[in-house]
Amino acid sequence: MFPRGAIVCLVVGFWAMSALSPLWGADFYFSSRLKFQGYYDDNVAFTYYPEEDFYLVASPSFFSTYKTERFGLTSRVGMEAYQYMDHTELNTVNYSCDVNSGYKWGRRLDFTLHGSAIKDTTLESELRETGIVRFRQDRHRYVISPGLTYALNELTRLSLNFSASRTEYEWKYNVDYDEYTVSGTLERNLRNQRDTFLSQVYYTKIDSENSLVHNYGFLLGWQRLLSPTSTLRFLAGMRYTRTEYYLTYLRLVFVPYWPFIAVVPVRRKETEHNWGSLLDLSWERTAERSRYRLGVNKTLVYSSFGQSVDRWRVSASWVYHLTPRWDLSLYLFYARTSSSGGVYKEKNTYYSLSPSLRYLLTERWSLELGYKYADFRNRVTDREYDRQQVWVRLILRFGRPPTF
C-alpha cells in the first residue's frame, strides 16, 4: 500500500519550516489565485449519447515558497468545485496538492524530493495522459519521488531518480494499480554552451490485480539552444516490455451432485513480450509578440482497465500578443493509442482544437473567452463522437507570483 502519510508529513514539515523562516534568515512568501469559469458543454459526459448542460467551476489555489542559500521548498494547494445546472449527479470537488524541495550539498551534489496528492475525474486525467475517453468516475493518485544530481565535472552531470505512485478509482470496473520507476540520465554539455548530449535508462514496474508489467527503456538524445529565444530537445530509443496477465476463464467441471455439471471461474497467467520505439521531442520559441511550443511523445502508458497501452501524443500551442492587453492563443492536441488486448483491446484516436481570446483587466487579473472542439474515435467498435465547449474565465492573482 502506498504510504499516503508521507505526503501529509511533507506538507506539515513545509509549514513548520516556513514558521521558523525568520529565525533562519530564509525567504518565505505566499501568493494565491482565484479562478471562476462558466461553461456550456454539448456533451458533458463525452459519450456516444450526448447530453448538454451549463456548469460553473470555482478554483482557488494557494502557493508558498521557502528559500535559503542551500535549501528550497515550494508547495501548491488547489481545489476545483463543479456545479452543474441540470446534471447535478456530476457535481464534484477535485483537489491537488504538490510539494517540491531541493537541497544543495556542497558544490556538486543536489538532492530533490517531490510529493503530490490528486483527486480528479477520469474524463480529464485519463484523457490527458492516455488519450482514451473513459466512463466518468473519480480518481485518486498519490506520488512521492526523491532524486539526486551529481556534477562529475564542469560539463557532465549524472541524475538518478525514483518514483512511487498509487492510483485508485471509484468505479469498481476500473483497476487500481501501483507504479514504481527508477531512472538515470547522463548529460554532457559541449564547450560551445549550445549543445547537450543526453542518455537515459529506466525501469518501470506496474502492479495491479489484472497484470504485472516490467518495462525497460533506453534513449539517446540531443538538446540545442537554437537561439537566445529558441530551444530544441530530441530523445529517441527502444523499450522492452514483459507483461504477465492474470485472466479469468469459466470452465465446466463435473460434480457429484445434481445436475453433475458446474461452471467455476479459473484464474490463469499469460505472459507477453514485446519491443517498441520511444520518442520525446520538444521545441519552444519566443518572439517579440508571439510564443510557440511543440511536443511529440511516444511511450507506454497504463490504462484504467489494467493493461499497458502504446501511445502517440502530439501537442502544439501558439500565443500572439495583439496589444499590451489582448492575447490570442490556439492549442492543438492529438493522441493515438493501441494495445494487443491482453485484457481489453484498445485502438483509439483523439484530437482537440481550442482557440481563446484573453483580456488583461490589470497586470494580474484577466478575462478569457474560449472554445474547444474534441473528437474521439474507437477504431475497434468503429464508434465516433465529439464534444463542443464554450467558456468564460475570470482569473484573479494576489501576492507574489506563483512559482509553478
Tab-separated table of C-alpha atoms in Angstrom:
chain	number	residue	atom	x	y	z
A	1	MET	CA	0.000	0.000	0.000
A	2	PHE	CA	1.311	3.448	-0.884
A	3	PRO	CA	2.364	5.490	2.204
A	4	ARG	CA	-0.049	8.435	1.956
A	5	GLY	CA	1.176	9.707	5.326
A	6	ALA	CA	4.468	10.661	3.661
A	7	ILE	CA	2.661	13.341	1.656
A	8	VAL	CA	1.000	14.722	4.783
A	9	CYS	CA	4.371	14.817	6.567
A	10	LEU	CA	5.889	16.786	3.688
A	11	VAL	CA	3.116	19.386	3.828
A	12	VAL	CA	3.241	19.706	7.630
A	13	GLY	CA	7.019	19.946	7.527
A	14	PHE	CA	6.829	22.712	4.973
A	15	TRP	CA	4.579	24.883	7.122
A	16	ALA	CA	6.707	24.169	10.202
A	17	MET	CA	9.860	25.348	8.438
A	18	SER	CA	8.088	28.383	6.998
A	19	ALA	CA	7.083	29.385	10.531
A	20	LEU	CA	10.756	29.220	11.576
A	21	SER	CA	11.996	31.088	8.499
A	22	PRO	CA	12.512	34.423	10.337
A	23	LEU	CA	14.845	32.626	12.750
A	24	TRP	CA	16.852	31.025	9.939
A	25	GLY	CA	17.148	34.134	7.798
A	26	ALA	CA	15.203	32.455	4.982
A	27	ASP	CA	12.947	33.967	2.326
A	28	PHE	CA	9.294	33.000	2.583
A	29	TYR	CA	6.409	34.334	0.551
A	30	PHE	CA	2.821	33.409	-0.174
A	31	SER	CA	0.502	34.006	-3.132
A	32	SER	CA	-2.922	32.880	-4.290
A	33	ARG	CA	-5.061	32.597	-7.399
A	34	LEU	CA	-8.838	32.557	-7.751
A	35	LYS	CA	-10.411	31.293	-10.951
A	36	PHE	CA	-14.114	31.402	-11.905
A	37	GLN	CA	-15.317	29.606	-15.044
A	38	GLY	CA	-18.675	29.303	-16.744
A	39	TYR	CA	-19.133	26.520	-19.338
A	40	TYR	CA	-21.593	25.439	-21.985
A	41	ASP	CA	-20.943	21.791	-22.949
A	42	ASP	CA	-22.952	19.916	-25.582
A	43	ASN	CA	-21.693	16.503	-24.358
A	44	VAL	CA	-20.958	16.782	-20.645
A	45	ALA	CA	-20.054	13.102	-20.111
A	46	PHE	CA	-18.335	12.780	-23.541
A	47	THR	CA	-20.317	9.696	-24.605
A	48	TYR	CA	-21.933	8.297	-27.738
A	49	TYR	CA	-25.277	9.675	-26.473
A	50	PRO	CA	-24.590	13.400	-25.897
A	51	GLU	CA	-26.371	15.476	-23.259
A	52	GLU	CA	-25.816	19.232	-22.974
A	53	ASP	CA	-25.592	21.362	-19.859
A	54	PHE	CA	-24.272	24.579	-18.319
A	55	TYR	CA	-21.974	24.449	-15.306
A	56	LEU	CA	-19.750	26.610	-13.129
A	57	VAL	CA	-16.261	25.903	-11.768
A	58	ALA	CA	-14.674	27.755	-8.836
A	59	SER	CA	-10.928	27.133	-8.407
A	60	PRO	CA	-8.933	28.676	-5.545
A	61	SER	CA	-5.187	27.899	-5.386
A	62	PHE	CA	-2.528	28.791	-2.820
A	63	PHE	CA	1.235	28.916	-3.438
A	64	SER	CA	4.095	29.117	-0.948
A	65	THR	CA	7.866	29.300	-1.298
A	66	TYR	CA	10.629	28.931	1.271
A	67	LYS	CA	14.280	29.564	0.314
A	68	THR	CA	17.686	29.593	1.940
A	69	GLU	CA	21.121	29.597	0.357
A	70	ARG	CA	21.164	25.797	0.092
A	71	PHE	CA	17.582	24.687	0.618
A	72	GLY	CA	14.317	25.443	-1.180
A	73	LEU	CA	10.736	24.269	-0.730
A	74	THR	CA	7.627	25.143	-2.756
A	75	SER	CA	4.038	23.999	-2.310
A	76	ARG	CA	0.736	24.382	-4.110
A	77	VAL	CA	-2.737	23.502	-2.821
A	78	GLY	CA	-5.693	23.826	-5.163
A	79	MET	CA	-9.367	22.927	-5.434
A	80	GLU	CA	-11.957	22.804	-8.238
A	81	ALA	CA	-15.665	22.810	-7.340
A	82	TYR	CA	-18.013	21.813	-10.212
A	83	GLN	CA	-21.693	22.821	-10.106
A	84	TYR	CA	-23.975	21.620	-12.954
A	85	MET	CA	-27.318	23.215	-13.763
A	86	ASP	CA	-29.251	20.084	-14.823
A	87	HIS	CA	-26.972	17.054	-14.349
A	88	THR	CA	-26.405	17.592	-10.648
A	89	GLU	CA	-25.194	13.997	-10.272
A	90	LEU	CA	-21.959	15.182	-11.914
A	91	ASN	CA	-21.278	17.778	-9.200
A	92	THR	CA	-17.893	17.130	-7.635
A	93	VAL	CA	-14.929	18.737	-5.889
A	94	ASN	CA	-11.410	17.993	-7.128
A	95	TYR	CA	-8.245	18.817	-5.238
A	96	SER	CA	-4.495	18.765	-5.803
A	97	CYS	CA	-1.509	19.230	-3.508
A	98	ASP	CA	2.143	19.434	-4.632
A	99	VAL	CA	5.315	19.809	-2.588
A	100	ASN	CA	8.772	20.188	-4.162
A	101	SER	CA	12.036	20.526	-2.272
A	102	GLY	CA	15.719	20.731	-3.107
A	103	TYR	CA	18.948	20.755	-1.128
A	104	LYS	CA	22.424	21.618	-2.400
A	105	TRP	CA	25.132	19.522	-0.724
A	106	GLY	CA	28.460	21.148	-1.442
A	107	ARG	CA	29.316	22.273	-4.959
A	108	ARG	CA	28.496	19.090	-6.860
A	109	LEU	CA	25.583	17.251	-5.255
A	110	ASP	CA	21.888	18.258	-5.317
A	111	PHE	CA	19.002	16.367	-3.703
A	112	THR	CA	15.329	16.755	-4.711
A	113	LEU	CA	12.062	15.426	-3.320
A	114	HIS	CA	8.577	15.683	-4.831
A	115	GLY	CA	5.248	14.628	-3.360
A	116	SER	CA	1.694	15.082	-4.593
A	117	ALA	CA	-1.876	14.024	-3.890
A	118	ILE	CA	-4.563	14.499	-6.541
A	119	LYS	CA	-8.269	13.782	-6.772
A	120	ASP	CA	-9.840	14.370	-10.200
A	121	THR	CA	-12.053	12.567	-12.716
A	122	THR	CA	-11.064	10.037	-15.374
A	123	LEU	CA	-12.651	12.162	-18.075
A	124	GLU	CA	-9.921	14.769	-17.571
A	125	SER	CA	-6.946	12.820	-16.198
A	126	GLU	CA	-7.111	9.618	-18.279
A	127	LEU	CA	-7.825	11.578	-21.441
A	128	ARG	CA	-4.839	13.887	-20.868
A	129	GLU	CA	-2.435	11.039	-20.019
A	130	THR	CA	-3.556	8.232	-22.319
A	131	GLY	CA	-5.738	9.837	-24.997
A	132	ILE	CA	-8.551	7.421	-24.074
A	133	VAL	CA	-12.069	8.550	-23.113
A	134	ARG	CA	-13.390	6.581	-20.140
A	135	PHE	CA	-16.606	6.403	-18.170
A	136	ARG	CA	-16.548	9.494	-15.928
A	137	GLN	CA	-15.550	8.498	-12.393
A	138	ASP	CA	-13.410	9.891	-9.584
A	139	ARG	CA	-9.701	9.047	-9.472
A	140	HIS	CA	-7.155	9.448	-6.652
A	141	ARG	CA	-3.378	9.466	-7.169
A	142	TYR	CA	-0.544	9.748	-4.635
A	143	VAL	CA	3.082	10.243	-5.718
A	144	ILE	CA	6.437	10.518	-3.967
A	145	SER	CA	9.678	10.943	-5.905
A	146	PRO	CA	13.199	11.502	-4.499
A	147	GLY	CA	16.209	12.188	-6.733
A	148	LEU	CA	19.791	13.383	-6.828
A	149	THR	CA	22.099	15.061	-9.353
A	150	TYR	CA	25.898	14.844	-9.202
A	151	ALA	CA	28.240	17.025	-11.272
A	152	LEU	CA	31.045	14.728	-12.454
A	153	ASN	CA	32.909	17.768	-13.815
A	154	GLU	CA	32.126	21.194	-15.248
A	155	LEU	CA	30.446	19.723	-18.339
A	156	THR	CA	28.952	16.393	-17.208
A	157	ARG	CA	26.061	15.631	-14.838
A	158	LEU	CA	24.515	12.376	-13.663
A	159	SER	CA	20.920	12.284	-12.346
A	160	LEU	CA	19.256	9.388	-10.527
A	161	ASN	CA	15.527	9.381	-9.735
A	162	PHE	CA	12.990	7.101	-8.102
A	163	SER	CA	9.212	7.468	-8.235
A	164	ALA	CA	6.418	5.557	-6.484
A	165	SER	CA	2.725	6.182	-7.083
A	166	ARG	CA	-0.648	4.718	-6.162
A	167	THR	CA	-3.721	5.213	-8.396
A	168	GLU	CA	-7.223	4.375	-7.146
A	169	TYR	CA	-10.587	4.581	-8.924
A	170	GLU	CA	-14.113	4.901	-7.544
A	171	TRP	CA	-15.714	2.747	-10.256
A	172	LYS	CA	-15.477	-0.970	-9.418
A	173	TYR	CA	-14.708	-1.967	-13.031
A	174	ASN	CA	-11.604	0.212	-13.162
A	175	VAL	CA	-8.389	-1.336	-11.855
A	176	ASP	CA	-6.278	0.238	-9.085
A	177	TYR	CA	-2.517	-0.043	-9.540
A	178	ASP	CA	0.918	0.782	-8.091
A	179	GLU	CA	3.724	2.126	-10.257
A	180	TYR	CA	7.452	2.279	-9.463
A	181	THR	CA	10.130	3.831	-11.698
A	182	VAL	CA	13.923	4.034	-11.399
A	183	SER	CA	15.771	6.152	-13.963
A	184	GLY	CA	19.230	7.528	-14.664
A	185	THR	CA	20.190	10.374	-17.005
A	186	LEU	CA	23.673	11.408	-18.138
A	187	GLU	CA	24.096	14.918	-19.608
A	188	ARG	CA	27.219	16.131	-21.396
A	189	ASN	CA	27.444	19.826	-22.286
A	190	LEU	CA	29.693	20.878	-25.154
A	191	ARG	CA	32.035	23.803	-24.740
A	192	ASN	CA	30.083	25.922	-27.222
A	193	GLN	CA	27.416	26.201	-24.449
A	194	ARG	CA	24.673	25.495	-27.003
A	195	ASP	CA	24.645	21.697	-27.328
A	196	THR	CA	23.993	18.959	-24.792
A	197	PHE	CA	24.100	15.209	-25.423
A	198	LEU	CA	21.754	13.032	-23.334
A	199	SER	CA	21.442	9.355	-22.496
A	200	GLN	CA	18.706	7.886	-20.330
A	201	VAL	CA	17.870	4.443	-18.993
A	202	TYR	CA	14.846	3.469	-16.890
A	203	TYR	CA	12.920	0.568	-15.399
A	204	THR	CA	9.192	0.717	-14.547
A	205	LYS	CA	7.119	-1.826	-12.660
A	206	ILE	CA	3.314	-1.576	-12.693
A	207	ASP	CA	1.339	-3.934	-10.482
A	208	SER	CA	-2.439	-4.470	-10.440
A	209	GLU	CA	-4.846	-7.366	-9.939
A	210	ASN	CA	-5.100	-7.740	-13.740
A	211	SER	CA	-1.450	-7.597	-14.770
A	212	LEU	CA	2.179	-7.139	-13.784
A	213	VAL	CA	4.268	-5.028	-16.182
A	214	HIS	CA	8.083	-4.866	-16.335
A	215	ASN	CA	9.154	-2.097	-18.730
A	216	TYR	CA	12.807	-1.344	-19.613
A	217	GLY	CA	13.772	1.659	-21.739
A	218	PHE	CA	16.900	3.287	-23.194
A	219	LEU	CA	17.084	6.644	-25.015
A	220	LEU	CA	19.785	8.788	-26.612
A	221	GLY	CA	19.252	12.442	-27.402
A	222	TRP	CA	20.446	15.931	-28.083
A	223	GLN	CA	19.431	19.357	-26.821
A	224	ARG	CA	20.390	22.551	-28.652
A	225	LEU	CA	19.973	26.226	-27.950
A	226	LEU	CA	18.953	27.299	-31.460
A	227	SER	CA	18.948	30.970	-30.485
A	228	PRO	CA	18.620	33.035	-27.290
A	229	THR	CA	14.830	32.562	-27.573
A	230	SER	CA	14.531	29.066	-29.080
A	231	THR	CA	15.411	25.551	-27.826
A	232	LEU	CA	15.127	22.052	-29.290
A	233	ARG	CA	15.239	18.760	-27.359
A	234	PHE	CA	15.159	15.329	-29.009
A	235	LEU	CA	15.332	11.855	-27.452
A	236	ALA	CA	14.754	8.513	-29.189
A	237	GLY	CA	15.231	4.904	-28.155
A	238	MET	CA	13.752	1.461	-27.611
A	239	ARG	CA	11.835	-0.325	-24.880
A	240	TYR	CA	11.368	-3.955	-23.918
A	241	THR	CA	8.183	-4.871	-22.045
A	242	ARG	CA	7.248	-8.118	-20.318
A	243	THR	CA	3.637	-8.321	-19.167
A	244	GLU	CA	2.039	-11.025	-17.038
A	245	TYR	CA	-1.743	-11.041	-17.406
A	246	TYR	CA	-3.984	-12.659	-14.808
A	247	LEU	CA	-7.068	-13.634	-16.786
A	248	THR	CA	-10.220	-15.329	-15.505
A	249	TYR	CA	-11.952	-18.018	-17.566
A	250	LEU	CA	-15.120	-20.018	-16.986
A	251	ARG	CA	-14.707	-23.801	-17.010
A	252	LEU	CA	-17.215	-26.649	-16.963
A	253	VAL	CA	-16.424	-29.264	-14.281
A	254	PHE	CA	-18.173	-32.450	-13.169
A	255	VAL	CA	-19.532	-32.549	-9.611
A	256	PRO	CA	-21.013	-35.475	-7.617
A	257	TYR	CA	-24.447	-33.900	-7.265
A	258	TRP	CA	-27.292	-32.773	-9.488
A	259	PRO	CA	-27.003	-31.542	-12.239
A	260	PHE	CA	-23.457	-33.053	-12.108
A	261	ILE	CA	-22.024	-30.094	-14.053
A	262	ALA	CA	-20.949	-26.720	-12.653
A	263	VAL	CA	-19.308	-23.596	-14.024
A	264	VAL	CA	-16.350	-22.359	-11.988
A	265	PRO	CA	-14.019	-19.377	-12.605
A	266	VAL	CA	-10.379	-20.290	-13.235
A	267	ARG	CA	-7.580	-17.728	-12.963
A	268	ARG	CA	-4.718	-18.240	-15.408
A	269	LYS	CA	-1.481	-16.355	-16.025
A	270	GLU	CA	-0.313	-15.484	-19.536
A	271	THR	CA	2.979	-13.772	-20.398
A	272	GLU	CA	3.521	-11.387	-23.292
A	273	HIS	CA	6.845	-9.996	-24.578
A	274	ASN	CA	7.156	-7.056	-26.964
A	275	TRP	CA	9.539	-4.375	-28.168
A	276	GLY	CA	8.624	-0.811	-29.070
A	277	SER	CA	10.125	2.537	-30.014
A	278	LEU	CA	10.368	5.621	-27.774
A	279	LEU	CA	10.372	9.269	-28.800
A	280	ASP	CA	10.387	12.574	-26.930
A	281	LEU	CA	10.649	15.801	-28.946
A	282	SER	CA	10.050	19.355	-27.749
A	283	TRP	CA	10.600	22.745	-29.372
A	284	GLU	CA	9.986	26.230	-27.989
A	285	ARG	CA	10.407	29.673	-29.480
A	286	THR	CA	9.613	33.103	-28.073
A	287	ALA	CA	9.405	36.122	-30.376
A	288	GLU	CA	8.659	39.757	-29.633
A	289	ARG	CA	4.886	39.305	-29.818
A	290	SER	CA	4.360	35.536	-30.011
A	291	ARG	CA	5.261	32.249	-28.379
A	292	TYR	CA	5.335	28.774	-29.998
A	293	ARG	CA	5.528	25.297	-28.446
A	294	LEU	CA	5.547	21.829	-29.995
A	295	GLY	CA	5.762	18.446	-28.287
A	296	VAL	CA	5.780	14.894	-29.707
A	297	ASN	CA	5.906	11.864	-27.432
A	298	LYS	CA	5.662	8.111	-27.967
A	299	THR	CA	5.756	5.858	-24.915
A	300	LEU	CA	3.967	3.121	-22.984
A	301	VAL	CA	1.200	4.136	-20.555
A	302	TYR	CA	-1.163	2.203	-18.289
A	303	SER	CA	-4.934	2.343	-18.712
A	304	SER	CA	-7.656	2.217	-16.078
A	305	PHE	CA	-8.661	-1.262	-17.324
A	306	GLY	CA	-5.381	-2.732	-16.067
A	307	GLN	CA	-3.157	-3.050	-19.112
A	308	SER	CA	-0.311	-1.218	-20.861
A	309	VAL	CA	-1.091	0.858	-23.955
A	310	ASP	CA	1.208	2.195	-26.685
A	311	ARG	CA	0.518	5.930	-27.060
A	312	TRP	CA	1.460	8.651	-29.547
A	313	ARG	CA	0.803	12.211	-28.340
A	314	VAL	CA	1.290	15.489	-30.212
A	315	SER	CA	0.602	18.911	-28.696
A	316	ALA	CA	1.146	22.398	-30.085
A	317	SER	CA	0.354	25.898	-28.834
A	318	TRP	CA	0.626	29.425	-30.186
A	319	VAL	CA	0.134	32.684	-28.287
A	320	TYR	CA	0.088	36.066	-30.017
A	321	HIS	CA	0.035	39.434	-28.224
A	322	LEU	CA	-2.345	41.567	-30.253
A	323	THR	CA	-1.898	44.576	-27.961
A	324	PRO	CA	-0.451	45.044	-24.455
A	325	ARG	CA	-3.853	43.883	-23.075
A	326	TRP	CA	-5.193	41.460	-25.707
A	327	ASP	CA	-3.824	37.927	-26.313
A	328	LEU	CA	-4.922	35.372	-28.901
A	329	SER	CA	-3.998	31.705	-28.394
A	330	LEU	CA	-4.501	28.370	-30.126
A	331	TYR	CA	-3.941	24.901	-28.646
A	332	LEU	CA	-3.910	21.619	-30.603
A	333	PHE	CA	-3.795	18.089	-29.170
A	334	TYR	CA	-3.682	14.680	-30.875
A	335	ALA	CA	-3.368	11.183	-29.378
A	336	ARG	CA	-3.334	7.715	-30.925
A	337	THR	CA	-3.392	4.610	-28.722
A	338	SER	CA	-3.271	0.869	-29.321
A	339	SER	CA	-2.775	-2.365	-27.373
A	340	SER	CA	-2.673	-6.054	-28.163
A	341	GLY	CA	-5.716	-6.672	-26.000
A	342	GLY	CA	-4.361	-8.852	-23.185
A	343	VAL	CA	-7.226	-7.590	-21.016
A	344	TYR	CA	-9.140	-5.190	-23.255
A	345	LYS	CA	-8.316	-4.325	-26.861
A	346	GLU	CA	-7.533	-0.651	-27.436
A	347	LYS	CA	-7.325	1.205	-30.741
A	348	ASN	CA	-8.338	4.851	-30.426
A	349	THR	CA	-7.814	8.277	-31.945
A	350	TYR	CA	-8.478	11.571	-30.169
A	351	TYR	CA	-7.886	15.172	-31.197
A	352	SER	CA	-8.922	18.614	-29.958
A	353	LEU	CA	-8.702	22.208	-31.157
A	354	SER	CA	-9.032	25.136	-28.751
A	355	PRO	CA	-8.743	28.860	-29.622
A	356	SER	CA	-9.164	31.542	-26.933
A	357	LEU	CA	-9.032	35.315	-26.501
A	358	ARG	CA	-7.755	36.931	-23.283
A	359	TYR	CA	-8.039	40.482	-21.992
A	360	LEU	CA	-5.865	41.788	-19.134
A	361	LEU	CA	-8.081	43.740	-16.753
A	362	THR	CA	-4.988	44.612	-14.693
A	363	GLU	CA	-1.421	43.342	-14.656
A	364	ARG	CA	-2.533	40.227	-12.745
A	365	TRP	CA	-6.279	39.951	-13.387
A	366	SER	CA	-7.613	38.644	-16.694
A	367	LEU	CA	-10.827	37.709	-18.511
A	368	GLU	CA	-10.838	34.960	-21.141
A	369	LEU	CA	-13.306	33.669	-23.744
A	370	GLY	CA	-12.590	30.256	-25.250
A	371	TYR	CA	-13.924	27.425	-27.401
A	372	LYS	CA	-12.916	23.766	-27.670
A	373	TYR	CA	-13.837	21.073	-30.169
A	374	ALA	CA	-12.835	17.476	-29.383
A	375	ASP	CA	-13.388	14.232	-31.300
A	376	PHE	CA	-12.852	10.642	-30.108
A	377	ARG	CA	-12.978	7.526	-32.278
A	378	ASN	CA	-12.871	3.951	-31.047
A	379	ARG	CA	-11.464	2.074	-34.037
A	380	VAL	CA	-12.289	-1.330	-32.526
A	381	THR	CA	-16.057	-0.713	-32.381
A	382	ASP	CA	-15.933	1.967	-35.129
A	383	ARG	CA	-17.789	4.435	-32.904
A	384	GLU	CA	-17.080	8.150	-33.081
A	385	TYR	CA	-18.415	11.036	-31.029
A	386	ASP	CA	-17.470	14.646	-30.475
A	387	ARG	CA	-17.798	17.441	-27.932
A	388	GLN	CA	-18.012	21.233	-28.069
A	389	GLN	CA	-17.371	23.579	-25.153
A	390	VAL	CA	-17.603	27.363	-24.797
A	391	TRP	CA	-16.316	29.065	-21.663
A	392	VAL	CA	-15.782	32.393	-19.959
A	393	ARG	CA	-12.947	32.504	-17.413
A	394	LEU	CA	-12.027	35.130	-14.830
A	395	ILE	CA	-8.607	34.791	-13.144
A	396	LEU	CA	-7.580	36.874	-10.127
A	397	ARG	CA	-3.994	36.669	-8.789
A	398	PHE	CA	-2.847	38.008	-5.418
A	399	GLY	CA	0.500	38.251	-3.640
A	400	ARG	CA	3.854	37.478	-5.201
A	401	PRO	CA	3.762	35.480	-8.496
A	402	PRO	CA	3.149	31.737	-8.082
A	403	THR	CA	6.289	29.670	-8.504
A	404	PHE	CA	4.592	26.892	-10.537
